[in-house]
PDB file of C-alpha atoms in Angstrom:
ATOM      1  CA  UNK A1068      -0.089  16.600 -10.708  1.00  0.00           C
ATOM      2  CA  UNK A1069      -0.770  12.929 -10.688  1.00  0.00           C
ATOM      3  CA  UNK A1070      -3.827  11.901  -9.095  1.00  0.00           C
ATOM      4  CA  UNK A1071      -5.868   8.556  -8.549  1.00  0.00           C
ATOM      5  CA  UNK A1072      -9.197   8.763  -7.721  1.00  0.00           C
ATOM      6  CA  UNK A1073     -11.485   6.399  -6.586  1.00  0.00           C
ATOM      7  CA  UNK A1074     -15.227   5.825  -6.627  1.00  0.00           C
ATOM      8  CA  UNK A1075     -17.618   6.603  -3.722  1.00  0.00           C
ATOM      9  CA  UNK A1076     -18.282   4.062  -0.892  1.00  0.00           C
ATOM     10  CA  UNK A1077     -20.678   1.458  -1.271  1.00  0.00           C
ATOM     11  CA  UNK A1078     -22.900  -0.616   0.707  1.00  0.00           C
ATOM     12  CA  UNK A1079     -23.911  -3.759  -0.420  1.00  0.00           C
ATOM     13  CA  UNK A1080     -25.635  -7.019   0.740  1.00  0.00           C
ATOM     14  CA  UNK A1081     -24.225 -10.966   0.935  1.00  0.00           C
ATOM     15  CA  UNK A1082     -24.011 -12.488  -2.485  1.00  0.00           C
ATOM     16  CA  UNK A1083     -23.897  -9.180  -4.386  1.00  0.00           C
ATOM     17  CA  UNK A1084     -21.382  -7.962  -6.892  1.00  0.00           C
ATOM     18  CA  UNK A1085     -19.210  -4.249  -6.431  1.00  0.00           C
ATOM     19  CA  UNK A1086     -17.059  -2.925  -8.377  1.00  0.00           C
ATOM     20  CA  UNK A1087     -14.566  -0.018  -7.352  1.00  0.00           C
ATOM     21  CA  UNK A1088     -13.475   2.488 -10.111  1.00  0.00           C
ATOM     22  CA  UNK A1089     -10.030   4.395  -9.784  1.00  0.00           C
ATOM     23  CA  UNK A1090      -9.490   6.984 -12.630  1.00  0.00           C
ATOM     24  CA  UNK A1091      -5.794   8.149 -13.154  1.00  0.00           C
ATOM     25  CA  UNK A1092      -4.840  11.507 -14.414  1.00  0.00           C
ATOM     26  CA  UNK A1093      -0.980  13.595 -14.255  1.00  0.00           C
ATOM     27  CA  UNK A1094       0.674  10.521 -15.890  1.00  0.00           C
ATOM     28  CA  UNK A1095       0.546   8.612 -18.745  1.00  0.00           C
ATOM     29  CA  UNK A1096      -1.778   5.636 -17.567  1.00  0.00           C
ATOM     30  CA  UNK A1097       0.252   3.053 -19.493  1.00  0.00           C
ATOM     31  CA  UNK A1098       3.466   3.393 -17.960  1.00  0.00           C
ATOM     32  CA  UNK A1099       2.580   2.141 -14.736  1.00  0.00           C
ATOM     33  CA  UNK A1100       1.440  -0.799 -13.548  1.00  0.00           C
ATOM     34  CA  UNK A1101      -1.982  -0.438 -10.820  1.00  0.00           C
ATOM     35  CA  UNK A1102      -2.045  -2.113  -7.960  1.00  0.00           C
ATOM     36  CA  UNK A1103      -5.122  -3.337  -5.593  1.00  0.00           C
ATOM     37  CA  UNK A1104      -4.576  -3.178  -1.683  1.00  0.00           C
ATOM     38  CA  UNK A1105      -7.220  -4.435   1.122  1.00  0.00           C
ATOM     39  CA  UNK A1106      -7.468  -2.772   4.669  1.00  0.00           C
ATOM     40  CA  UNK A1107     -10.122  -4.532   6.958  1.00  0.00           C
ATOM     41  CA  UNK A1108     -11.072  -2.488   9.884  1.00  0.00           C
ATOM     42  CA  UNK A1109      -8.328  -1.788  12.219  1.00  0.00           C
ATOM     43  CA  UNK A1110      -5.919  -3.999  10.420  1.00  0.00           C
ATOM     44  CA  UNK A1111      -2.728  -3.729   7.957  1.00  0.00           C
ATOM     45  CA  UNK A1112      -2.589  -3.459   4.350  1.00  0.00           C
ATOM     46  CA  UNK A1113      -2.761  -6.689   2.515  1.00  0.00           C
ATOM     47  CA  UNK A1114      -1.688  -6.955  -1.641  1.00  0.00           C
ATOM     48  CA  UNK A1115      -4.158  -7.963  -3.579  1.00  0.00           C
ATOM     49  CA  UNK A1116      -2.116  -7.942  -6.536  1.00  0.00           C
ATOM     50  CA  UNK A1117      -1.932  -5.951  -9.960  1.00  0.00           C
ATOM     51  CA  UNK A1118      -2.636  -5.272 -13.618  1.00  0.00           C
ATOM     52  CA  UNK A1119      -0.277  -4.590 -16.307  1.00  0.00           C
ATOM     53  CA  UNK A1120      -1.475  -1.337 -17.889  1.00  0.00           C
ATOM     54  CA  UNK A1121      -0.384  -2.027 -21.210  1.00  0.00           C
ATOM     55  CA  UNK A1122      -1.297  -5.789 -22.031  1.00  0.00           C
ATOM     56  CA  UNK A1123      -4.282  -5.929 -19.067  1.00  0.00           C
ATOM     57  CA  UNK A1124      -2.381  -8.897 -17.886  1.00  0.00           C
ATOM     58  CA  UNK A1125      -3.528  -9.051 -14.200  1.00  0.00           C
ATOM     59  CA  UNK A1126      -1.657 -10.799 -11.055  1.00  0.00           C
ATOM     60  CA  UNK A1127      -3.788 -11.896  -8.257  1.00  0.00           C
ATOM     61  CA  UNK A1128      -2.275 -12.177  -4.858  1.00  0.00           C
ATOM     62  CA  UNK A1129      -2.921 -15.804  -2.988  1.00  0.00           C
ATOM     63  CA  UNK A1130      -6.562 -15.467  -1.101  1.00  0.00           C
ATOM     64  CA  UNK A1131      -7.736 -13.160  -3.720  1.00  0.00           C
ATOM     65  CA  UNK A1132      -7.948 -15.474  -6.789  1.00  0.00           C
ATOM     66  CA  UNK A1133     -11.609 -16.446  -7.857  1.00  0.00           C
ATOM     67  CA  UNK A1134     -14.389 -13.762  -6.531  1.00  0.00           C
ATOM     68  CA  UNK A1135     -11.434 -10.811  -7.377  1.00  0.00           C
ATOM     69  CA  UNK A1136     -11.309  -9.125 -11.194  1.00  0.00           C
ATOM     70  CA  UNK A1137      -9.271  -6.511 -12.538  1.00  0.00           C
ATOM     71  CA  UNK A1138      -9.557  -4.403 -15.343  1.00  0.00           C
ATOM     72  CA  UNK A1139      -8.792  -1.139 -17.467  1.00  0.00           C
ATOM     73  CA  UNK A1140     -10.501   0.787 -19.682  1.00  0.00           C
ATOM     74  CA  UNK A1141      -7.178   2.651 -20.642  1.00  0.00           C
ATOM     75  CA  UNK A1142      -9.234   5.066 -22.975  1.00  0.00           C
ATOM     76  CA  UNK A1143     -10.663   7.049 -19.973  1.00  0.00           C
ATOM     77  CA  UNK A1144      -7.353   6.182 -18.030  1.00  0.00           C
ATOM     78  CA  UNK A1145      -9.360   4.190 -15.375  1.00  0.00           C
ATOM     79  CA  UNK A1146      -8.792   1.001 -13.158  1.00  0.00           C
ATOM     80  CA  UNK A1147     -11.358  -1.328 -12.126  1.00  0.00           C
ATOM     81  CA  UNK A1148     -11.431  -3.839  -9.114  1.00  0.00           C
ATOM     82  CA  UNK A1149     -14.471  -5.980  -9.423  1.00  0.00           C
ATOM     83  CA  UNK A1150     -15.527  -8.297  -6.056  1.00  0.00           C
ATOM     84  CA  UNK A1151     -18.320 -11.093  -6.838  1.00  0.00           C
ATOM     85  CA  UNK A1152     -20.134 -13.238  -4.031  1.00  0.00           C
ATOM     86  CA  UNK A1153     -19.631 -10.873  -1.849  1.00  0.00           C
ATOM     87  CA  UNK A1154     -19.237 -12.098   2.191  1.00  0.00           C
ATOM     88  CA  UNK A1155     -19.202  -9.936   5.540  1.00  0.00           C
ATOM     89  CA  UNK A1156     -15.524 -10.634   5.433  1.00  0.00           C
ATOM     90  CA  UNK A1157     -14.947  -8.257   2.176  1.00  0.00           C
ATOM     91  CA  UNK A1158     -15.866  -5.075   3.983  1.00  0.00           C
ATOM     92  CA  UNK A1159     -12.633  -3.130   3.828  1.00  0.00           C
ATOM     93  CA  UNK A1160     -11.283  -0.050   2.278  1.00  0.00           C
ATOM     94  CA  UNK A1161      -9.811  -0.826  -1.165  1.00  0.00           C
ATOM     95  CA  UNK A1162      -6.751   1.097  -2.390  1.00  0.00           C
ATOM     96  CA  UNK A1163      -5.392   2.029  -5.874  1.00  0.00           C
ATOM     97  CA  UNK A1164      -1.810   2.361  -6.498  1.00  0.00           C
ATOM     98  CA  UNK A1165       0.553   2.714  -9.265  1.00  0.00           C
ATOM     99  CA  UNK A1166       4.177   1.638  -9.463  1.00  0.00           C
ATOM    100  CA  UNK A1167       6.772   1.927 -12.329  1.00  0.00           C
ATOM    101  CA  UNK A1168       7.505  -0.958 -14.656  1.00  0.00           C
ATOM    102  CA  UNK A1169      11.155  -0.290 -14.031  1.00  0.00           C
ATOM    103  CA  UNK A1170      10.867   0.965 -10.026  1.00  0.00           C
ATOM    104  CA  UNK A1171       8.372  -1.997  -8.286  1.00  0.00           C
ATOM    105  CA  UNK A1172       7.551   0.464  -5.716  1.00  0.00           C
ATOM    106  CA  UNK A1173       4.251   1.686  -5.099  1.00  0.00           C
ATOM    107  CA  UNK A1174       4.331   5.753  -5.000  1.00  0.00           C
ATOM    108  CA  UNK A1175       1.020   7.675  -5.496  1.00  0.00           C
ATOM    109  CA  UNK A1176      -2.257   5.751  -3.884  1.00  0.00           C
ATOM    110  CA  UNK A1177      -5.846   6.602  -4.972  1.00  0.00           C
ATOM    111  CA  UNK A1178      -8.136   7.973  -1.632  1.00  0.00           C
ATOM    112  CA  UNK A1179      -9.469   4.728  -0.892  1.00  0.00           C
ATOM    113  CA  UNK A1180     -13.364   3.311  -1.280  1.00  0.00           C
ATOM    114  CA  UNK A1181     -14.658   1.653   1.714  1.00  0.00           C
ATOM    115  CA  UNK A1182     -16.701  -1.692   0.508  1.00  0.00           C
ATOM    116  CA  UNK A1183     -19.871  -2.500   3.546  1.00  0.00           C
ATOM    117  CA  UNK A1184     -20.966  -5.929   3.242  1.00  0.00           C
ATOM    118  CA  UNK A1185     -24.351  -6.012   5.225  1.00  0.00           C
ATOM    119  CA  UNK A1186     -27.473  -7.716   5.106  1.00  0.00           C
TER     120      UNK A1186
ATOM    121  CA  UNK B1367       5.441 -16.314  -0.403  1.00  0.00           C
ATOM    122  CA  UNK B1368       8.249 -13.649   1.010  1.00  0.00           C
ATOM    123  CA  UNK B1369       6.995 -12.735   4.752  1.00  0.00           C
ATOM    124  CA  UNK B1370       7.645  -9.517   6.494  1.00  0.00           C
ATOM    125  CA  UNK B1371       7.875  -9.015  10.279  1.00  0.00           C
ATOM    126  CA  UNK B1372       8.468  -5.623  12.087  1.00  0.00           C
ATOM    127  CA  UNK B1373       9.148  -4.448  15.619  1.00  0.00           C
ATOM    128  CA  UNK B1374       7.405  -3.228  17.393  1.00  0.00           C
ATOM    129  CA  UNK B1375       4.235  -3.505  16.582  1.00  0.00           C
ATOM    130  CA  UNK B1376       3.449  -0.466  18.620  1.00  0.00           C
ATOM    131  CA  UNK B1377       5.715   2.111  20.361  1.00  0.00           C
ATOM    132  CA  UNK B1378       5.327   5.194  22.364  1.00  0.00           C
ATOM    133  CA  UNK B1379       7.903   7.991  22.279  1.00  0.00           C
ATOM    134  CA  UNK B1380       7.439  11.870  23.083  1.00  0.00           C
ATOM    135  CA  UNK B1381       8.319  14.857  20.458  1.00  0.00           C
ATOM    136  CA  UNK B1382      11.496  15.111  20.161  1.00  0.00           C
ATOM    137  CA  UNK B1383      12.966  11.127  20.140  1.00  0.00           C
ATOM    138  CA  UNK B1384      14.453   8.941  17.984  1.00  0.00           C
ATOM    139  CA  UNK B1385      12.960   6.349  16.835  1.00  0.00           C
ATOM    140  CA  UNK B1386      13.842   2.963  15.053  1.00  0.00           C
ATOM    141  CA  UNK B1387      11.439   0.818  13.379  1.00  0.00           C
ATOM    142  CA  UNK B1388      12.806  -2.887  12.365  1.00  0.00           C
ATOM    143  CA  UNK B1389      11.618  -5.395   9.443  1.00  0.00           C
ATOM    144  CA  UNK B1390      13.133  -8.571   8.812  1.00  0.00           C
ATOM    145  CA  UNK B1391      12.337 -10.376   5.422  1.00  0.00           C
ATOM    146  CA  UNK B1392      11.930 -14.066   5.471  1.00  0.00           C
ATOM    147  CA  UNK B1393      14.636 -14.469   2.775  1.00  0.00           C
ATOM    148  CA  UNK B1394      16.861 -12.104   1.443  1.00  0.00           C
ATOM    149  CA  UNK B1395      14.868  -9.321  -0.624  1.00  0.00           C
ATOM    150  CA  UNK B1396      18.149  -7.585  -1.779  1.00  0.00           C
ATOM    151  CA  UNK B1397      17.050  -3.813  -1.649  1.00  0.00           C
ATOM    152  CA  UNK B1398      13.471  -4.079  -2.724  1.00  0.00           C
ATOM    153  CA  UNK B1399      12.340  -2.683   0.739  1.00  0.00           C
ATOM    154  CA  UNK B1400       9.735   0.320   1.451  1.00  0.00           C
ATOM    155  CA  UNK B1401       8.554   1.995   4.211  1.00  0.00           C
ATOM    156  CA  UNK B1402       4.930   3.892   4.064  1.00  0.00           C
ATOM    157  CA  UNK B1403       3.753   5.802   6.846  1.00  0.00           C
ATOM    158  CA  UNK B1404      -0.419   5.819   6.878  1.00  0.00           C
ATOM    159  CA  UNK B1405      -2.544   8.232   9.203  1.00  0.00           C
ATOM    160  CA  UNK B1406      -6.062   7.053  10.370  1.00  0.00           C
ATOM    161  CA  UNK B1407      -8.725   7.677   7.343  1.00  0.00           C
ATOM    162  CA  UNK B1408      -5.722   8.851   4.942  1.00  0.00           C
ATOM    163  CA  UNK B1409      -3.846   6.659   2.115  1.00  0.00           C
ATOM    164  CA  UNK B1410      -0.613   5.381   2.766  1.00  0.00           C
ATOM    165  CA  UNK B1411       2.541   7.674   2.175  1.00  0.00           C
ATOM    166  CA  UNK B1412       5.418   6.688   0.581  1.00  0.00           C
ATOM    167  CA  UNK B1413       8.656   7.659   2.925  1.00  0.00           C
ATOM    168  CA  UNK B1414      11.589   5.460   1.453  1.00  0.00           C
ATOM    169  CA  UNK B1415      12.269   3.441  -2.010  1.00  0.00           C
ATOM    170  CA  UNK B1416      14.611   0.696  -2.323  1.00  0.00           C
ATOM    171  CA  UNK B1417      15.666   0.547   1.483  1.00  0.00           C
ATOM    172  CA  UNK B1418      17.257   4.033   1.798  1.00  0.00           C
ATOM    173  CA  UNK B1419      16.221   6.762  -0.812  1.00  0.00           C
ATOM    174  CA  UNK B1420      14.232   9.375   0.155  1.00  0.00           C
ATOM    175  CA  UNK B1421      10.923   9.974  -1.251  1.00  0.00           C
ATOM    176  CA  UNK B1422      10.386  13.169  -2.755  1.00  0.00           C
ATOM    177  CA  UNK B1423       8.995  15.362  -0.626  1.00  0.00           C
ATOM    178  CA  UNK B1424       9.831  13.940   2.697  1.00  0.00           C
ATOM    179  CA  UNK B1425      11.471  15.291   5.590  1.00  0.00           C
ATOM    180  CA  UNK B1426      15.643  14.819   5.749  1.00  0.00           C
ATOM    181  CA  UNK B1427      14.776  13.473   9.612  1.00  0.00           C
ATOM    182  CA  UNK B1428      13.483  10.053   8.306  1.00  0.00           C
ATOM    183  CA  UNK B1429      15.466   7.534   6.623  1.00  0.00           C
ATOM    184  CA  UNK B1430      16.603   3.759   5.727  1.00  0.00           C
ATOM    185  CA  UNK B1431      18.645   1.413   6.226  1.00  0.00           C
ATOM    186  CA  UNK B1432      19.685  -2.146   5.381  1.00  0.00           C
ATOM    187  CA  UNK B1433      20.138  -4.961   2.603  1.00  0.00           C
ATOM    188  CA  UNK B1434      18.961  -8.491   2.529  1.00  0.00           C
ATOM    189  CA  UNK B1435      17.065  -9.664   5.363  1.00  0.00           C
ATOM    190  CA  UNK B1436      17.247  -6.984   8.180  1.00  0.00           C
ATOM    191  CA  UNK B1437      16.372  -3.059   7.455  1.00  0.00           C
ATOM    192  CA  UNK B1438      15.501  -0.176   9.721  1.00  0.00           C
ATOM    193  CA  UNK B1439      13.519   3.015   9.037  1.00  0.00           C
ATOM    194  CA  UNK B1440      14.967   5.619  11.508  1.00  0.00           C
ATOM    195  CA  UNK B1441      13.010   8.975  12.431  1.00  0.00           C
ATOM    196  CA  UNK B1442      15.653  11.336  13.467  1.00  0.00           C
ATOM    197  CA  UNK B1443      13.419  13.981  15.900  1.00  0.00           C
ATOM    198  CA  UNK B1444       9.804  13.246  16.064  1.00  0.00           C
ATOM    199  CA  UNK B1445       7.947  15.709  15.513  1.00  0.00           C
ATOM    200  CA  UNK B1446       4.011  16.078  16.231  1.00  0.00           C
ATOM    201  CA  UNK B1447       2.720  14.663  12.925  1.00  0.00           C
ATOM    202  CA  UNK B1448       4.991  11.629  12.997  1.00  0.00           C
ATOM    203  CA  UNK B1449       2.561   9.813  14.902  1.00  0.00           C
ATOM    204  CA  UNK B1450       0.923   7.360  13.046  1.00  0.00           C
ATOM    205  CA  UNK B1451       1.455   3.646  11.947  1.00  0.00           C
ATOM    206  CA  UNK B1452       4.664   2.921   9.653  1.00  0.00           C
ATOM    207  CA  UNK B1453       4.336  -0.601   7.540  1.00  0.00           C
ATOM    208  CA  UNK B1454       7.571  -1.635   5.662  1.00  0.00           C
ATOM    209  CA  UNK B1455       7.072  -3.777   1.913  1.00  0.00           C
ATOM    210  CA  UNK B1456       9.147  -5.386  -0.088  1.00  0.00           C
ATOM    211  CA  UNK B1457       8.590  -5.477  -3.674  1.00  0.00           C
ATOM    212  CA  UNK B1458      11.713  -8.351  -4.352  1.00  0.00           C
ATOM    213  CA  UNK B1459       8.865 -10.806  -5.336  1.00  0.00           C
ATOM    214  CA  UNK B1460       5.226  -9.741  -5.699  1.00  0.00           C
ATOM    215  CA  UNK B1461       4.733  -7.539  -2.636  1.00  0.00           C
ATOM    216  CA  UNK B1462       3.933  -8.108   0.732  1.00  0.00           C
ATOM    217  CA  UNK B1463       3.641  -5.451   3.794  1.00  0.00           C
ATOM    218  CA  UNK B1464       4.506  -5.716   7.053  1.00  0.00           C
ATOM    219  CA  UNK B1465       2.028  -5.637   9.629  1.00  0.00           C
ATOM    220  CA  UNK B1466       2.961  -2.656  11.097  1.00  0.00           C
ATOM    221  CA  UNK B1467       4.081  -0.752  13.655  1.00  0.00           C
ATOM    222  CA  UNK B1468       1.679   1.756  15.526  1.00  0.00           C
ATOM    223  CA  UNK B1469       3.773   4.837  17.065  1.00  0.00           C
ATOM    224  CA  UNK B1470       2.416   6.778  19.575  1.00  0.00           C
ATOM    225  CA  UNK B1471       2.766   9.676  21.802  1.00  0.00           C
ATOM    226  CA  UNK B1472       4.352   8.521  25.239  1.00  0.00           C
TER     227      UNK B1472
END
């Protein structure tokens, strides 16, 4: 069955680096795309963008340009997200999901990792 | 950027109801339209693809309607684990949620 899973919560302080690991298995990784969505506490979900699983083209959503990396290492099947400079704002729980190349639709979602910025 | 609006943003109803959800698109998104339903601590769900197909898996009492600017996700006869918050996306462009509508028990 397909399955995302992500890496284990993380606490980190202002100015540090994190980076949030989401290992795919059921499929074949490289025909779908990953995508990277932010929930702050008590809010909505909010696109971050995506990577292309077969060139490791990435899109970044507007506000999430800069600080914001993704990656692959398509030999273990995983999908990184990557946050430098880290700020109180950034605390949030981070969401893997894949969608077809040919459907656009987001349909299996990793558990989430939950990202504490705090000095 | 292609912005999404629902109503409500929250709604109580009892077991039993039928409910309708709205989102309206800023322009028209054709039928790139999807409705997730998310419980607190859980990862969204997918209910709906492409305004109105059912997800596999899903119960026949939801479902979607709607092309263009203006769709509805309909919930036939709530039922106790319906309760939760239901966020409409539309994938026409990049993708962008809603911000959701939080349904509760009246």
């Amino acid at each position: 069955q397909v399955q995302l899973v992500q890496s284990g919560s993380e606490l980190k302080k202002p100015g540090a680096s994190v980076k949030v690991s989401c290992k795919a298995s059921g499929y074949t990784f490289t025909s779908y795309a990953m995508n990277w969505v932010r929930q702050a506490p008590g809010q909505g979900l909010e696109w971050m963008g995506w990577i292309n699983t077969n060139t490791g083209n990435p899109t970044y959503a507007q506000g999430f340009t800069g600080r914001f990396v993704f990656s692959l290492d398509t030999s273990v099947s995983t999908a990184y997200l990557q946050i430098s400079s880290l700020k109180a704002e950034d605390t949030a729980v981070y969401y893997c999901a894949r969608h077809g190349y040919s459907s656009s639709w987001p349909d299996y979602w990793g558990q989430g990792t939950l990202v504490t910025v705090s000095s | 950027d292609i912005q999404m609006t629902q109503s409500p943003s929250s709604l109580s109803a009892s077991v039993g109801d039928r409910v309708t959800i709205t989102c309206r698109a800023s322009q028209s998104i054709s039928s790139y339209l999807n409705w997730y339903q998310q419980k607190p601590g859980k990862a969204p769900k997918l209910l709906i693809y492409a305004a109105s197909s059912l997800q596999s898996g899903v119960p026949s009492r939801f479902s979607g309607s709607g092309s263009g600017t203006d769709f509805t996700l309909t919930i036939s006869s709530l039922q106790p684990e319906d309760f939760a918050t239901y966020y409409c996306q539309q994938s026409y462009s990049l993708i962008t949620f809603g911000q959701g509508t939080r349904l509760e028990i009246k």
